[in-house]
Amino acid sequence: MDQALSIDIVSLDQEHEALASAVHGLFANHTPSREEFLDVLKELGTKVAEHFSHEERVMRNISLPEYTRHVAIHHALLAELGNFRADVEENFHDKSVEELRAYLSYWLFRHITQDDMRIRAHLHR
């Protein structure tokens, strides 16, 4: 992982890198069927929820002052993923794949650089 994106907790940095790779690799070589796309959305939602659970345990263990706000951000993203999945179930189109990839790439970068860096700052206070 780019050192500028590291929060100095190896396990979380590895999970961030794995999530970034998963997002960038979403159907890079073919356009998925509706069913394939829904399966990937479900799997991605599970991976993100597992990562958030781990990150929240870390934040509790280090007594991060913004813990409650950070957890609310996690809940909002999971809700957005659920809404996106529901939308795809109703109205799948080829653009859905690229929309999701662009949204998640933006969200992941923004979340790490703005929210997760507060974990790093708290560790190095």
mmCIF file of C-alpha atoms in Angstrom:
data_model
loop_
_atom_site.group_PDB
_atom_site.id
_atom_site.type_symbol
_atom_site.label_atom_id
_atom_site.label_comp_id
_atom_site.label_asym_id
_atom_site.label_seq_id
_atom_site.Cartn_x
_atom_site.Cartn_y
_atom_site.Cartn_z
ATOM 1 C CA MET A 1 0.000 0.000 0.000
ATOM 2 C CA ASP A 2 1.087 3.544 -0.707
ATOM 3 C CA GLN A 3 2.708 4.767 2.521
ATOM 4 C CA ALA A 4 0.695 7.981 2.272
ATOM 5 C CA LEU A 5 -2.467 5.863 2.708
ATOM 6 C CA SER A 6 -1.108 3.786 5.589
ATOM 7 C CA ILE A 7 -2.757 4.205 8.960
ATOM 8 C CA ASP A 8 0.122 2.343 10.625
ATOM 9 C CA ILE A 9 -1.912 -0.680 11.643
ATOM 10 C CA VAL A 10 -0.736 -3.518 9.419
ATOM 11 C CA SER A 11 -3.909 -5.593 9.530
ATOM 12 C CA LEU A 12 -6.120 -2.630 8.605
ATOM 13 C CA ASP A 13 -3.706 -1.485 5.890
ATOM 14 C CA GLN A 14 -3.804 -4.996 4.406
ATOM 15 C CA GLU A 15 -7.601 -5.020 4.466
ATOM 16 C CA HIS A 16 -7.717 -1.597 2.802
ATOM 17 C CA GLU A 17 -5.381 -2.848 0.081
ATOM 18 C CA ALA A 18 -7.481 -5.989 -0.440
ATOM 19 C CA LEU A 19 -10.671 -3.920 -0.696
ATOM 20 C CA ALA A 20 -9.035 -1.537 -3.189
ATOM 21 C CA SER A 21 -7.890 -4.490 -5.314
ATOM 22 C CA ALA A 22 -11.366 -6.021 -5.189
ATOM 23 C CA VAL A 23 -12.985 -2.759 -6.256
ATOM 24 C CA HIS A 24 -10.546 -2.138 -9.102
ATOM 25 C CA GLY A 25 -10.904 -5.714 -10.303
ATOM 26 C CA LEU A 26 -14.706 -5.701 -10.392
ATOM 27 C CA PHE A 27 -15.496 -7.393 -13.683
ATOM 28 C CA ALA A 28 -12.420 -5.914 -15.338
ATOM 29 C CA ASN A 29 -12.533 -8.523 -18.098
ATOM 30 C CA HIS A 30 -16.237 -8.912 -18.842
ATOM 31 C CA THR A 31 -19.670 -7.437 -18.368
ATOM 32 C CA PRO A 32 -21.489 -9.461 -15.723
ATOM 33 C CA SER A 33 -24.974 -10.799 -15.831
ATOM 34 C CA ARG A 34 -27.447 -9.357 -13.342
ATOM 35 C CA GLU A 35 -27.064 -12.448 -11.140
ATOM 36 C CA GLU A 36 -23.248 -12.305 -11.184
ATOM 37 C CA PHE A 37 -23.324 -8.642 -10.288
ATOM 38 C CA LEU A 38 -25.737 -9.198 -7.402
ATOM 39 C CA ASP A 39 -23.561 -12.034 -6.080
ATOM 40 C CA VAL A 40 -20.484 -9.812 -6.168
ATOM 41 C CA LEU A 41 -22.347 -6.992 -4.442
ATOM 42 C CA LYS A 42 -23.383 -9.390 -1.680
ATOM 43 C CA GLU A 43 -19.819 -10.693 -1.281
ATOM 44 C CA LEU A 44 -18.384 -7.178 -1.316
ATOM 45 C CA GLY A 45 -20.917 -6.083 1.302
ATOM 46 C CA THR A 46 -19.836 -8.976 3.517
ATOM 47 C CA LYS A 47 -16.138 -8.109 3.131
ATOM 48 C CA VAL A 48 -16.767 -4.446 3.872
ATOM 49 C CA ALA A 49 -18.870 -5.314 6.942
ATOM 50 C CA GLU A 50 -16.126 -7.638 8.236
ATOM 51 C CA HIS A 51 -13.500 -4.941 7.705
ATOM 52 C CA PHE A 52 -15.641 -2.337 9.469
ATOM 53 C CA SER A 53 -16.174 -4.689 12.408
ATOM 54 C CA HIS A 54 -12.405 -5.175 12.724
ATOM 55 C CA GLU A 55 -11.725 -1.457 12.356
ATOM 56 C CA GLU A 56 -14.331 -0.655 15.011
ATOM 57 C CA ARG A 57 -12.705 -3.092 17.461
ATOM 58 C CA VAL A 58 -9.367 -1.363 16.860
ATOM 59 C CA MET A 59 -10.932 2.073 17.357
ATOM 60 C CA ARG A 60 -12.520 0.953 20.657
ATOM 61 C CA ASN A 61 -9.221 -0.555 21.825
ATOM 62 C CA ILE A 62 -7.325 2.684 21.228
ATOM 63 C CA SER A 63 -10.177 4.828 22.622
ATOM 64 C CA LEU A 64 -10.574 6.863 19.451
ATOM 65 C CA PRO A 65 -12.447 10.058 20.411
ATOM 66 C CA GLU A 66 -14.457 10.103 17.148
ATOM 67 C CA TYR A 67 -15.512 6.463 17.499
ATOM 68 C CA THR A 68 -19.273 7.090 17.368
ATOM 69 C CA ARG A 69 -19.037 9.370 14.322
ATOM 70 C CA HIS A 70 -16.778 6.893 12.515
ATOM 71 C CA VAL A 71 -19.172 4.000 13.195
ATOM 72 C CA ALA A 72 -22.041 6.103 11.824
ATOM 73 C CA ILE A 73 -20.044 6.591 8.610
ATOM 74 C CA HIS A 74 -19.598 2.815 8.371
ATOM 75 C CA HIS A 75 -23.328 2.253 8.822
ATOM 76 C CA ALA A 76 -24.107 4.828 6.146
ATOM 77 C CA LEU A 77 -21.850 3.132 3.599
ATOM 78 C CA LEU A 78 -23.341 -0.287 4.300
ATOM 79 C CA ALA A 79 -26.817 1.216 3.846
ATOM 80 C CA GLU A 80 -25.717 2.791 0.548
ATOM 81 C CA LEU A 81 -24.371 -0.554 -0.661
ATOM 82 C CA GLY A 82 -27.678 -2.163 0.277
ATOM 83 C CA ASN A 83 -29.599 0.536 -1.592
ATOM 84 C CA PHE A 84 -27.363 0.132 -4.627
ATOM 85 C CA ARG A 85 -27.954 -3.643 -4.569
ATOM 86 C CA ALA A 86 -31.726 -3.104 -4.346
ATOM 87 C CA ASP A 87 -31.541 -0.690 -7.272
ATOM 88 C CA VAL A 88 -29.600 -3.230 -9.352
ATOM 89 C CA GLU A 89 -32.202 -5.891 -8.521
ATOM 90 C CA GLU A 90 -34.894 -3.594 -9.898
ATOM 91 C CA ASN A 91 -33.024 -1.979 -12.767
ATOM 92 C CA PHE A 92 -29.799 -3.686 -13.854
ATOM 93 C CA HIS A 93 -27.914 -2.043 -16.685
ATOM 94 C CA ASP A 94 -24.345 -2.184 -17.972
ATOM 95 C CA LYS A 95 -23.592 1.203 -16.447
ATOM 96 C CA SER A 96 -24.204 -0.183 -12.954
ATOM 97 C CA VAL A 97 -20.808 -1.894 -12.876
ATOM 98 C CA GLU A 98 -18.841 1.238 -13.738
ATOM 99 C CA GLU A 99 -20.987 3.390 -11.448
ATOM 100 C CA LEU A 100 -20.266 1.075 -8.531
ATOM 101 C CA ARG A 101 -16.546 0.842 -9.308
ATOM 102 C CA ALA A 102 -16.214 4.644 -9.545
ATOM 103 C CA TYR A 103 -18.273 5.236 -6.394
ATOM 104 C CA LEU A 104 -16.379 2.665 -4.308
ATOM 105 C CA SER A 105 -12.971 3.849 -5.545
ATOM 106 C CA TYR A 106 -13.857 7.403 -4.580
ATOM 107 C CA TRP A 107 -15.426 6.354 -1.296
ATOM 108 C CA LEU A 108 -12.549 4.083 -0.245
ATOM 109 C CA PHE A 109 -9.888 6.709 -1.001
ATOM 110 C CA ARG A 110 -11.874 9.454 0.721
ATOM 111 C CA HIS A 111 -12.664 7.291 3.746
ATOM 112 C CA ILE A 112 -9.035 6.278 4.246
ATOM 113 C CA THR A 113 -7.590 9.757 3.709
ATOM 114 C CA GLN A 114 -10.186 11.664 5.714
ATOM 115 C CA ASP A 115 -11.660 9.307 8.306
ATOM 116 C CA ASP A 116 -9.174 6.486 8.858
ATOM 117 C CA MET A 117 -6.216 8.880 9.050
ATOM 118 C CA ARG A 118 -7.734 10.068 12.321
ATOM 119 C CA ILE A 119 -6.872 6.624 13.693
ATOM 120 C CA ARG A 120 -3.249 7.167 12.652
ATOM 121 C CA ALA A 121 -3.203 10.666 14.137
ATOM 122 C CA HIS A 122 -4.635 9.336 17.399
ATOM 123 C CA LEU A 123 -1.959 6.613 17.536
ATOM 124 C CA HIS A 124 0.813 9.180 17.042
ATOM 125 C CA ARG A 125 -0.494 11.891 19.372
#
